Coordinates of C-alpha atoms and ligand atoms in Angstrom, one line a residue:
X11 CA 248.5 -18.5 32.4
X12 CA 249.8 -17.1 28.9
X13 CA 251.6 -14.1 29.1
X14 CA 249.4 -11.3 26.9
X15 CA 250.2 -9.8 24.2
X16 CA 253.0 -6.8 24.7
X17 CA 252.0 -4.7 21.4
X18 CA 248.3 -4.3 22.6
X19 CA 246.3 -2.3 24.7
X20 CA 246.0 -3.8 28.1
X21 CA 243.2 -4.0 30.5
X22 CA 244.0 -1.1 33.2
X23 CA 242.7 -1.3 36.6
X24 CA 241.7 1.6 39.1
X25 CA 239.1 3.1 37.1
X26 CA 235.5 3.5 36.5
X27 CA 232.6 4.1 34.4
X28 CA 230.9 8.0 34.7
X29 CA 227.3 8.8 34.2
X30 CA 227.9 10.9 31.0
X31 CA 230.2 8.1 29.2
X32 CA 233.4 8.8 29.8
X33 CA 236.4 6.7 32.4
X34 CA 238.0 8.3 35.1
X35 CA 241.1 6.6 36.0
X36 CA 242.1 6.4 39.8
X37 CA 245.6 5.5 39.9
X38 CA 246.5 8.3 40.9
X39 CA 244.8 11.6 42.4
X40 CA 244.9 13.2 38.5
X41 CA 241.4 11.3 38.2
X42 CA 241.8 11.9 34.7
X43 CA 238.1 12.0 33.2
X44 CA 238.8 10.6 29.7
X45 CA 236.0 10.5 26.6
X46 CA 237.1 7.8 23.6
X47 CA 240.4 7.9 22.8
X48 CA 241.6 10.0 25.4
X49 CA 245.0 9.7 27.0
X50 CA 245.7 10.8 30.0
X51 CA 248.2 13.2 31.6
X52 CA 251.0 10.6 31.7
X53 CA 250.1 9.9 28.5
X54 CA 250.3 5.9 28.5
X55 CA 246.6 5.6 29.9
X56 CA 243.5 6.0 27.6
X57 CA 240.3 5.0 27.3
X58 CA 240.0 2.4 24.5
X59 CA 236.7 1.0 23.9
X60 CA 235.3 2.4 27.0
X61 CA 237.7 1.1 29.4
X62 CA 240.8 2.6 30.5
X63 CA 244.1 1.2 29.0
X64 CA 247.6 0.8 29.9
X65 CA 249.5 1.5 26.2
X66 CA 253.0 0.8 27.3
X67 CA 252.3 -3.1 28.9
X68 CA 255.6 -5.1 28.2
X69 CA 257.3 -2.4 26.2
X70 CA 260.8 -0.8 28.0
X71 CA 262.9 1.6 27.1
X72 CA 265.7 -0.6 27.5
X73 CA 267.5 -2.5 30.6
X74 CA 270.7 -1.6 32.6
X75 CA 272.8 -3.2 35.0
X76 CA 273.2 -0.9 38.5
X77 CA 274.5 -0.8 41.7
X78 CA 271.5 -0.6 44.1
X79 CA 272.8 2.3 45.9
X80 CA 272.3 4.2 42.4
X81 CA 268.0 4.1 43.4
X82 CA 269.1 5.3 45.9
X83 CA 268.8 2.1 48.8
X84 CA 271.5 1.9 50.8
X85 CA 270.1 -0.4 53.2
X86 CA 268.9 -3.2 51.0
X87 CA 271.0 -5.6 49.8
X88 CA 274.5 -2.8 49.8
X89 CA 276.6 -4.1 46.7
X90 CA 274.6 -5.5 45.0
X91 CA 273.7 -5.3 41.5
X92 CA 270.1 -4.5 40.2
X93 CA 268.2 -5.1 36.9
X94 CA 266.6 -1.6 35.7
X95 CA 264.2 -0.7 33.2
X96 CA 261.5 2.3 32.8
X97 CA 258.9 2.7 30.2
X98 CA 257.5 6.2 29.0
X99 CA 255.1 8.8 30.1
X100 CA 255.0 10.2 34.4
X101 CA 252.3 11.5 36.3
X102 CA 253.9 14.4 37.8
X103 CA 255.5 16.9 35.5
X104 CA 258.6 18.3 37.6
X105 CA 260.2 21.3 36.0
X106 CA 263.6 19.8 36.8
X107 CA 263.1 16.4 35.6
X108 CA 266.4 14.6 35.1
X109 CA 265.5 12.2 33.1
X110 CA 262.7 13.7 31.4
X111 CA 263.5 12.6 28.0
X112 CA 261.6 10.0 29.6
X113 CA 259.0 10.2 31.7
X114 CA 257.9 13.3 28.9
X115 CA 258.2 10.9 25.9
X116 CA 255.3 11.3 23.3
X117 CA 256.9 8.7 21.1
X118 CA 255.7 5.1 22.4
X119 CA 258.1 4.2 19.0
X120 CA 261.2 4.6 21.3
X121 CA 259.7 1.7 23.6
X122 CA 261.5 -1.0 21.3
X123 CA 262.5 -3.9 24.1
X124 CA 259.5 -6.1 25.0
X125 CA 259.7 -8.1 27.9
X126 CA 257.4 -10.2 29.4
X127 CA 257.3 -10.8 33.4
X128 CA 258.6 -13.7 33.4
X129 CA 261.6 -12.7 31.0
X130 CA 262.9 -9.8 33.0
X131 CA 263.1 -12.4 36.1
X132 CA 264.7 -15.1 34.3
X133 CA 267.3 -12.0 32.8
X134 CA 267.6 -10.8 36.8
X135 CA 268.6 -14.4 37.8
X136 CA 271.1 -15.3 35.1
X137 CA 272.3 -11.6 35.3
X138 CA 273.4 -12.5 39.1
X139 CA 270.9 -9.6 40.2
X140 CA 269.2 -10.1 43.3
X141 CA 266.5 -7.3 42.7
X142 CA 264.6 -5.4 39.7
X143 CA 263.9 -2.2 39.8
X144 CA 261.7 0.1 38.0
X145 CA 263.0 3.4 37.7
X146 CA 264.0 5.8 34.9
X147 CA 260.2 7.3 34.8
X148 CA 257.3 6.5 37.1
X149 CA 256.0 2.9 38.0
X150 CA 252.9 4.1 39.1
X151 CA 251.4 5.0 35.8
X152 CA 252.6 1.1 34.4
X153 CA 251.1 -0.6 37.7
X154 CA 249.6 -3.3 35.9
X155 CA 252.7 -4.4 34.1
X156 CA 255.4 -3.3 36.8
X157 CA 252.7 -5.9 39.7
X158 CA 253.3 -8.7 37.0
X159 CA 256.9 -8.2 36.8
X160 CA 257.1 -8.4 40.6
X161 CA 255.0 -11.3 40.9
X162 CA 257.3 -13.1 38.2
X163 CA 260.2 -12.0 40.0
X164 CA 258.9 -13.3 43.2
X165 CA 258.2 -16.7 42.3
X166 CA 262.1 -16.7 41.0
X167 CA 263.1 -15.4 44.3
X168 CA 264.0 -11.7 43.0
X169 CA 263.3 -8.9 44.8
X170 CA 261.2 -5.8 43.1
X171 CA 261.9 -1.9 43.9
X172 CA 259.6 1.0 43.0
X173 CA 261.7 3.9 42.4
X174 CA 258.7 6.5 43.0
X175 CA 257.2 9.9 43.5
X176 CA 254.4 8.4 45.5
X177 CA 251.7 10.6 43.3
X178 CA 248.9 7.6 44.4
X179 CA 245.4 7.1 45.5
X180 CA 244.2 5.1 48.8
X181 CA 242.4 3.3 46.6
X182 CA 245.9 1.9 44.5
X183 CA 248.3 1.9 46.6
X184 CA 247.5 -1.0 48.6
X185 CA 247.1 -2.9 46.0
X186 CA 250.1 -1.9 43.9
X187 CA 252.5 -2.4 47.0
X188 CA 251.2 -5.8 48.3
X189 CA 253.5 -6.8 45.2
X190 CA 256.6 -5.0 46.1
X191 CA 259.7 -5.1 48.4
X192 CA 261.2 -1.9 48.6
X193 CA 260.7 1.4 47.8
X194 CA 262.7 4.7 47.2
X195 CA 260.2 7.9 47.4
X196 CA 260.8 11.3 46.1
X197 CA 259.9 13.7 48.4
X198 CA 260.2 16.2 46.3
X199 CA 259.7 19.3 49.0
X200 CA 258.1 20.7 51.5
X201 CA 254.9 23.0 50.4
X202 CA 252.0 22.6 48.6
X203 CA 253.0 25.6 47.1
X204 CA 256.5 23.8 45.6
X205 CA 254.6 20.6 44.3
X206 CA 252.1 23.2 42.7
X207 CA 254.9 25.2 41.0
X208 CA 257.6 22.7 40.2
X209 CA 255.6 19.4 39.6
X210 CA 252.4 20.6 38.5
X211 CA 251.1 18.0 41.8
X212 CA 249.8 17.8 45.5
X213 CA 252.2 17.2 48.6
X214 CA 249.3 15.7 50.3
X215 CA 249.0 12.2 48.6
X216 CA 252.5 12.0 48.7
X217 CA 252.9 11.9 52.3
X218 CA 249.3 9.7 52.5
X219 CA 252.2 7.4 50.4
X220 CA 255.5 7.9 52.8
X221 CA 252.8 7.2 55.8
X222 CA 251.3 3.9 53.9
X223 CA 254.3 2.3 53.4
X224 CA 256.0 3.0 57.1
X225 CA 252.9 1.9 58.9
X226 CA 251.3 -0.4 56.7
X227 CA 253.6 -2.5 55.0
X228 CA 256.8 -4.3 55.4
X229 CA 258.3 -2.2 52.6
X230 CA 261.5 -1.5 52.9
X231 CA 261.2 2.3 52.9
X232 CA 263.8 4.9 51.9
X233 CA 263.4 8.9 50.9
X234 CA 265.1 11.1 48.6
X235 CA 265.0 14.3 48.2
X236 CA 266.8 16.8 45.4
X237 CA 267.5 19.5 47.0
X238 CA 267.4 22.9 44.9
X239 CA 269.1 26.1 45.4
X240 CA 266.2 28.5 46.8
X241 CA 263.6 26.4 46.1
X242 CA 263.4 23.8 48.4
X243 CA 266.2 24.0 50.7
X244 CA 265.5 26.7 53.4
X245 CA 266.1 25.9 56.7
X246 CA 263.1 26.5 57.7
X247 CA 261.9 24.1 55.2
X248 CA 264.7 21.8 55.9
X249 CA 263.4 21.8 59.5
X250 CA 259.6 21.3 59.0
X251 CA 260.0 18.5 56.9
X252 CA 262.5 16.6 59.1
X253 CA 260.1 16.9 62.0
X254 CA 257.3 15.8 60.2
X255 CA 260.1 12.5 59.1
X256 CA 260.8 12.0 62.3
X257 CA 257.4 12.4 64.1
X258 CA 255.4 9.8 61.4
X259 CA 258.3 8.1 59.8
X260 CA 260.7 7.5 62.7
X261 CA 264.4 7.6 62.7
X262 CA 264.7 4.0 60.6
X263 CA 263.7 5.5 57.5
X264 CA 266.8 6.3 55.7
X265 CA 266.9 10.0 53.6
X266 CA 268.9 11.0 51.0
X267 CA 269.6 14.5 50.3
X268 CA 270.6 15.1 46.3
X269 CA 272.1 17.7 44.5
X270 CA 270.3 19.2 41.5
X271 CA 272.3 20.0 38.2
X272 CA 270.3 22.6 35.6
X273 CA 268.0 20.2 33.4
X274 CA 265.0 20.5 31.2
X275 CA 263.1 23.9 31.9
X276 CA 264.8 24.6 35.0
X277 CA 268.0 25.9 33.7
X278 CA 268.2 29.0 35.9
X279 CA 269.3 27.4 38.9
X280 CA 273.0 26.8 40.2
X281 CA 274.1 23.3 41.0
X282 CA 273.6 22.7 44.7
X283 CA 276.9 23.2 46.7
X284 CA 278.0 20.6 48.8
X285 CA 277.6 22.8 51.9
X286 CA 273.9 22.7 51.2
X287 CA 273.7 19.1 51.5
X288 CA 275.5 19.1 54.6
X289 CA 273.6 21.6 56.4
X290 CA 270.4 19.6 54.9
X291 CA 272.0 16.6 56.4
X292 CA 272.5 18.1 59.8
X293 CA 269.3 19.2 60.5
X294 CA 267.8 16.2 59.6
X295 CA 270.5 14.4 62.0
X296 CA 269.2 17.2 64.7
X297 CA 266.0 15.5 64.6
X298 CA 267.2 12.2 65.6
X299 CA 267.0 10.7 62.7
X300 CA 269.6 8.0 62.2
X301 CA 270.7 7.4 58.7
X302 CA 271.0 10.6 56.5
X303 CA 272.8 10.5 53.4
X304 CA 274.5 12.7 50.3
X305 CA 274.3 11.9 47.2
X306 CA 275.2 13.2 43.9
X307 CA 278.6 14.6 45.1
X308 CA 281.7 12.9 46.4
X309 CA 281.3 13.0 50.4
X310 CA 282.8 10.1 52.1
X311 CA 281.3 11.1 55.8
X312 CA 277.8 11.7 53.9
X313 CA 277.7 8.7 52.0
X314 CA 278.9 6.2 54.7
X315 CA 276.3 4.5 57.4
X316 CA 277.3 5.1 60.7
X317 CA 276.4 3.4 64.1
X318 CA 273.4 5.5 65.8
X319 CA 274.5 4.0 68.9
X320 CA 278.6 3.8 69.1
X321 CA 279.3 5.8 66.0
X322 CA 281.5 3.0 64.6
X323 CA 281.6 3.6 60.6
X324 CA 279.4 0.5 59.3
X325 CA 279.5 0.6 55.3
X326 CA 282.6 3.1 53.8
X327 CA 281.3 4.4 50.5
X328 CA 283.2 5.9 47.8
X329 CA 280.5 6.4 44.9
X330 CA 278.7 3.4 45.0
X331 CA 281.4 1.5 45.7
X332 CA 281.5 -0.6 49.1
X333 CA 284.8 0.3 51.0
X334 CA 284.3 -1.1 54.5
X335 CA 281.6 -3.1 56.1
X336 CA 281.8 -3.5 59.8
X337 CA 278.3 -5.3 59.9
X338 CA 277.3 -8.8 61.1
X339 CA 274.2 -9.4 59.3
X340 CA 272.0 -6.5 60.6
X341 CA 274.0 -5.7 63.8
X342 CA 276.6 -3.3 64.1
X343 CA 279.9 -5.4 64.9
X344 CA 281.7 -3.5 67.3
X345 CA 278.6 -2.8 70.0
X346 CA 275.8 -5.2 68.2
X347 CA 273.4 -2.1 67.6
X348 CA 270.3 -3.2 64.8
X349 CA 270.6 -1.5 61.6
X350 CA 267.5 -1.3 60.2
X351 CA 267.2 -2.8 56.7
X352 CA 267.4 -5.9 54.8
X353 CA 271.2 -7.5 54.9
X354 CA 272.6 -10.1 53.7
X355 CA 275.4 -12.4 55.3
X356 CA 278.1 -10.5 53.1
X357 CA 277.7 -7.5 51.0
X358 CA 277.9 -7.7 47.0
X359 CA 280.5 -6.7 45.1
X360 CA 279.0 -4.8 41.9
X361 CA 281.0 -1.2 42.7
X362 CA 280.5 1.4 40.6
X363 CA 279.6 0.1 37.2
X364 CA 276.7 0.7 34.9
X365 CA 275.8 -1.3 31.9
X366 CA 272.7 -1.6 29.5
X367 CA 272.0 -4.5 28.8
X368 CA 269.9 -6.3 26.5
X369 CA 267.5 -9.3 27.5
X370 CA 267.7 -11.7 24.5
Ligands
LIG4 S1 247.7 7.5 36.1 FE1 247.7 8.7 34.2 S2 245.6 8.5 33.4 FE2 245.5 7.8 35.6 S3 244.9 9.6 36.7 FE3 247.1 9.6 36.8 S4 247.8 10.8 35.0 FE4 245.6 10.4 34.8

C-alpha cells in the first residue's frame, strides 16, 4: 500500500457524526464537539470536510537517539538505545509541562521532519536501535500515525513505546495498543481534584488506562510519576495511590518516582529534594511492591534493580548508564528469582548519550 501523503490532512479515527452537523472526536474523554474547521483541544484534530482530521500525520518535530531508561523503562531492553520523535499539540494541559514548548505548540510550521512509517523503522534498524519511541508530547492525540509507525516497525522487527499520560477512551485504547509493546504512563497524582487543577483532566480514565494495559494486554507496563513539592507528594497521597498500585497493578509493575524542576506556569514551586523521592520510594516499597525507582537526581540505591527475593543488586545504574548486571536473561543470577520484564541475553551498551538525529 502507498504510504499517504505527509502534508495533508489525514483521515482520523474515533469519531462520529452528531445530529446537528458537527464531529465529536472520541480519542480521548475531551469528546471534543467540533463544527467546520474546528480544532480541537490538542489542537492537531479538526474537522475538515465533515470528518475529523489528524493535521500532524508524518510530520515530527525532529528525531533523537536515547538511552531507553531516559522514557523511563528500565525493564525493557536496559542499555539499549531508542529512536525518539514527538509531533505537536497534547491532550492534557499540565501546568508543569516540561516540555511544553511542545505538546503547547500552535505553530504546525516547526513540524519540518516528515517521516513516513516505514522510514522511521528502516532509520531504527540502521541506527542499531532496537525500539521507537514516541515521546516528547502525547501519542495519543497522533494515534493514527504513531499505529502506522508501530506496524512498520513491527514488520522490521523493532519494538514501539508509547510514552503516555493515558488521557483515553474504552473505546480507543484497545485499539491503539493492540499495535504497541511497551508503555511508560504518567500517573500524574492522586486526586481528581490535582488532575482538575494541574492538568485541566480526569484521574478516572487514567487509571481505566493503567488497569487496561496490566490486565488486558501483554504490554510491557511501567509508571512514572513527578512528584511535586505540596502538591502531589503527601504521605497520605503517597500511600493511597501505592495501595491502589499494588491492589490492581501488582508488585511487577515498575514505578518511577521524578523530581520536578520550576517550568512553564508553575514556577512557584521548589525543586523536589531527594529526601522526597526517598520517602515516596519507601512507602511504595511498604506496599510490596517490587521495583521502585528515582529518577531525575543522582541516587545510585534508587536507580539500581534489586532482587525482591535475595536482595542481590541486579542492574547498577549511574544515570542511564548500566554499571552491573547480575542477570541471566530474566532470572536473578545469584538465587534465580524472575524479574519481570523483557531481557535480552546481554544488556546494551548505549550509556548516557543523547543525540538528534536526522533521518535522511
Ligand atoms: S484527541 Fe484532541 S480532538 Fe480528540 S477529544 Fe481529545 S483533545 Fe479533543
Amino acid at each position: 500500500m502507498a504510504s499517504p501523503s505527509l502534508d495533508e490532512a489525514h483521515p482520523g479515527r474515533f469519531w462520529r457524526r452528531l445530529d446537528d452537523g458537527a464531529v465529536e472526536c472520541g480519542l480521548c474523554p475531551r469528546l471534543c464537539r467540533l463544527r467546520e474547521g474546528q480544532r480541537g483541544f490538542c489542537f492537531v484534530r479538526a474537522n475538515v470536510d465533515g470528518a475529523v482530521a489528524l493535521l500532524t500525520y508524518g510530520r515530527t518535530s525532529g528525531f533523537g537517539l536515547d538511552p531507553i531508561e531516559k522514557k523511563p523503562l528500565n525493564h525493557f531492553l536496559p542499555g539499549t538505545a531508542v529512536l525518539s520523535f514527538g509531533t505537536a499539540g497534547c491532550n492534557l494541559g499540565c501546568r508543569f509541562c516540561q516540555n511544553w514548548n511542545l505538546s503547547k505548540s500552535r505553530q504546525m510550521d516547526r513540524l519540518a521532519e516528515l517521516a513516513t512509517p516505514e522510514t522511521i523503522a528502516a532509520a531504527a534498524q540502521k541506527l542499531g536501535c532496537w525500539s521507537v519511541a514516541f515521546t516528547y508530547n502525547d501519542p495519543v492525540i497522533f494515534a493514527e500515525y504513531a499505529m502506522d509507525v508501530a506496524d512498520a516497525c513491527r514488520a522490521a522487527g523493532i519494538a514501539t513505546v508509547a510514552v503516555t499520560a493515558g488521557y483515553m477512551t474504552d473505546e480507543s485504547r484497545p485499539e491503539f495498543y493492540r499495535h504497541l509493546d511497551a508503555a511508560n504512563v504518567d500517573l500524574k497524582g492522586f486526586s481528581e481534584e490535582f488532575y482538575e487543577r494541574q492538568c485541566h483532566g480526569e484521574l478516572a480514565p487514567v487509571l481505566e488506562t493503567l488497569i487496561y494495559l496490566r490486565q488486558a494486554t501483554s504490554v510491557w507496563l511501567e509508571v512514572t510519576t513527578l512528584l511535586i513539592p505540596g502538591e502531589n507528594d503527601s504521605d497520605r497521597e503517597l500511600g493511597e495511590a501505592a495501595d491502589w498500585f499494588a491492589a490492581n497493578l501488582g508488585p511487577d509493575v515498575p514505578w518511577h518516582f521524578t523530581a520536578f524542576h520550576p517550568d512553564y506556569k508553575l514556577l512557584d514551586k521548589p525543586r523536589t529534594p531527594p529526601g522526597t523521592l526517598a520517602r515516596a520510594r519507601a512507602i511504595a516499597r511498604a506496599r510490596g511492591l517490587r521495583y521502585v525507582y528515582t529518577g531525575n537526581v543522582r541516587d545510585p540505591e534508587g536507580s539500581s534493580t534489586w532482587c525482591p527475593d535475595c536482595g542481590e543488586r541486579l542492574i547498577a545504574r549511574d544515570g542511564y548508564e548500566l554499571r552491573a548486571w547480575h542477570l541471566e536473561v530474566n532470572r536473578c543470577a545469584k538465587c534465580g528469582f524472575v524479574i519481570a520484564g523483557q531481557f535480552a541475553e546481554q544488556p546494551g551498551h548505549w550509556g548516557n548519550r543523547r543525540l538528534p538525529v536526522r533521518l535522511d
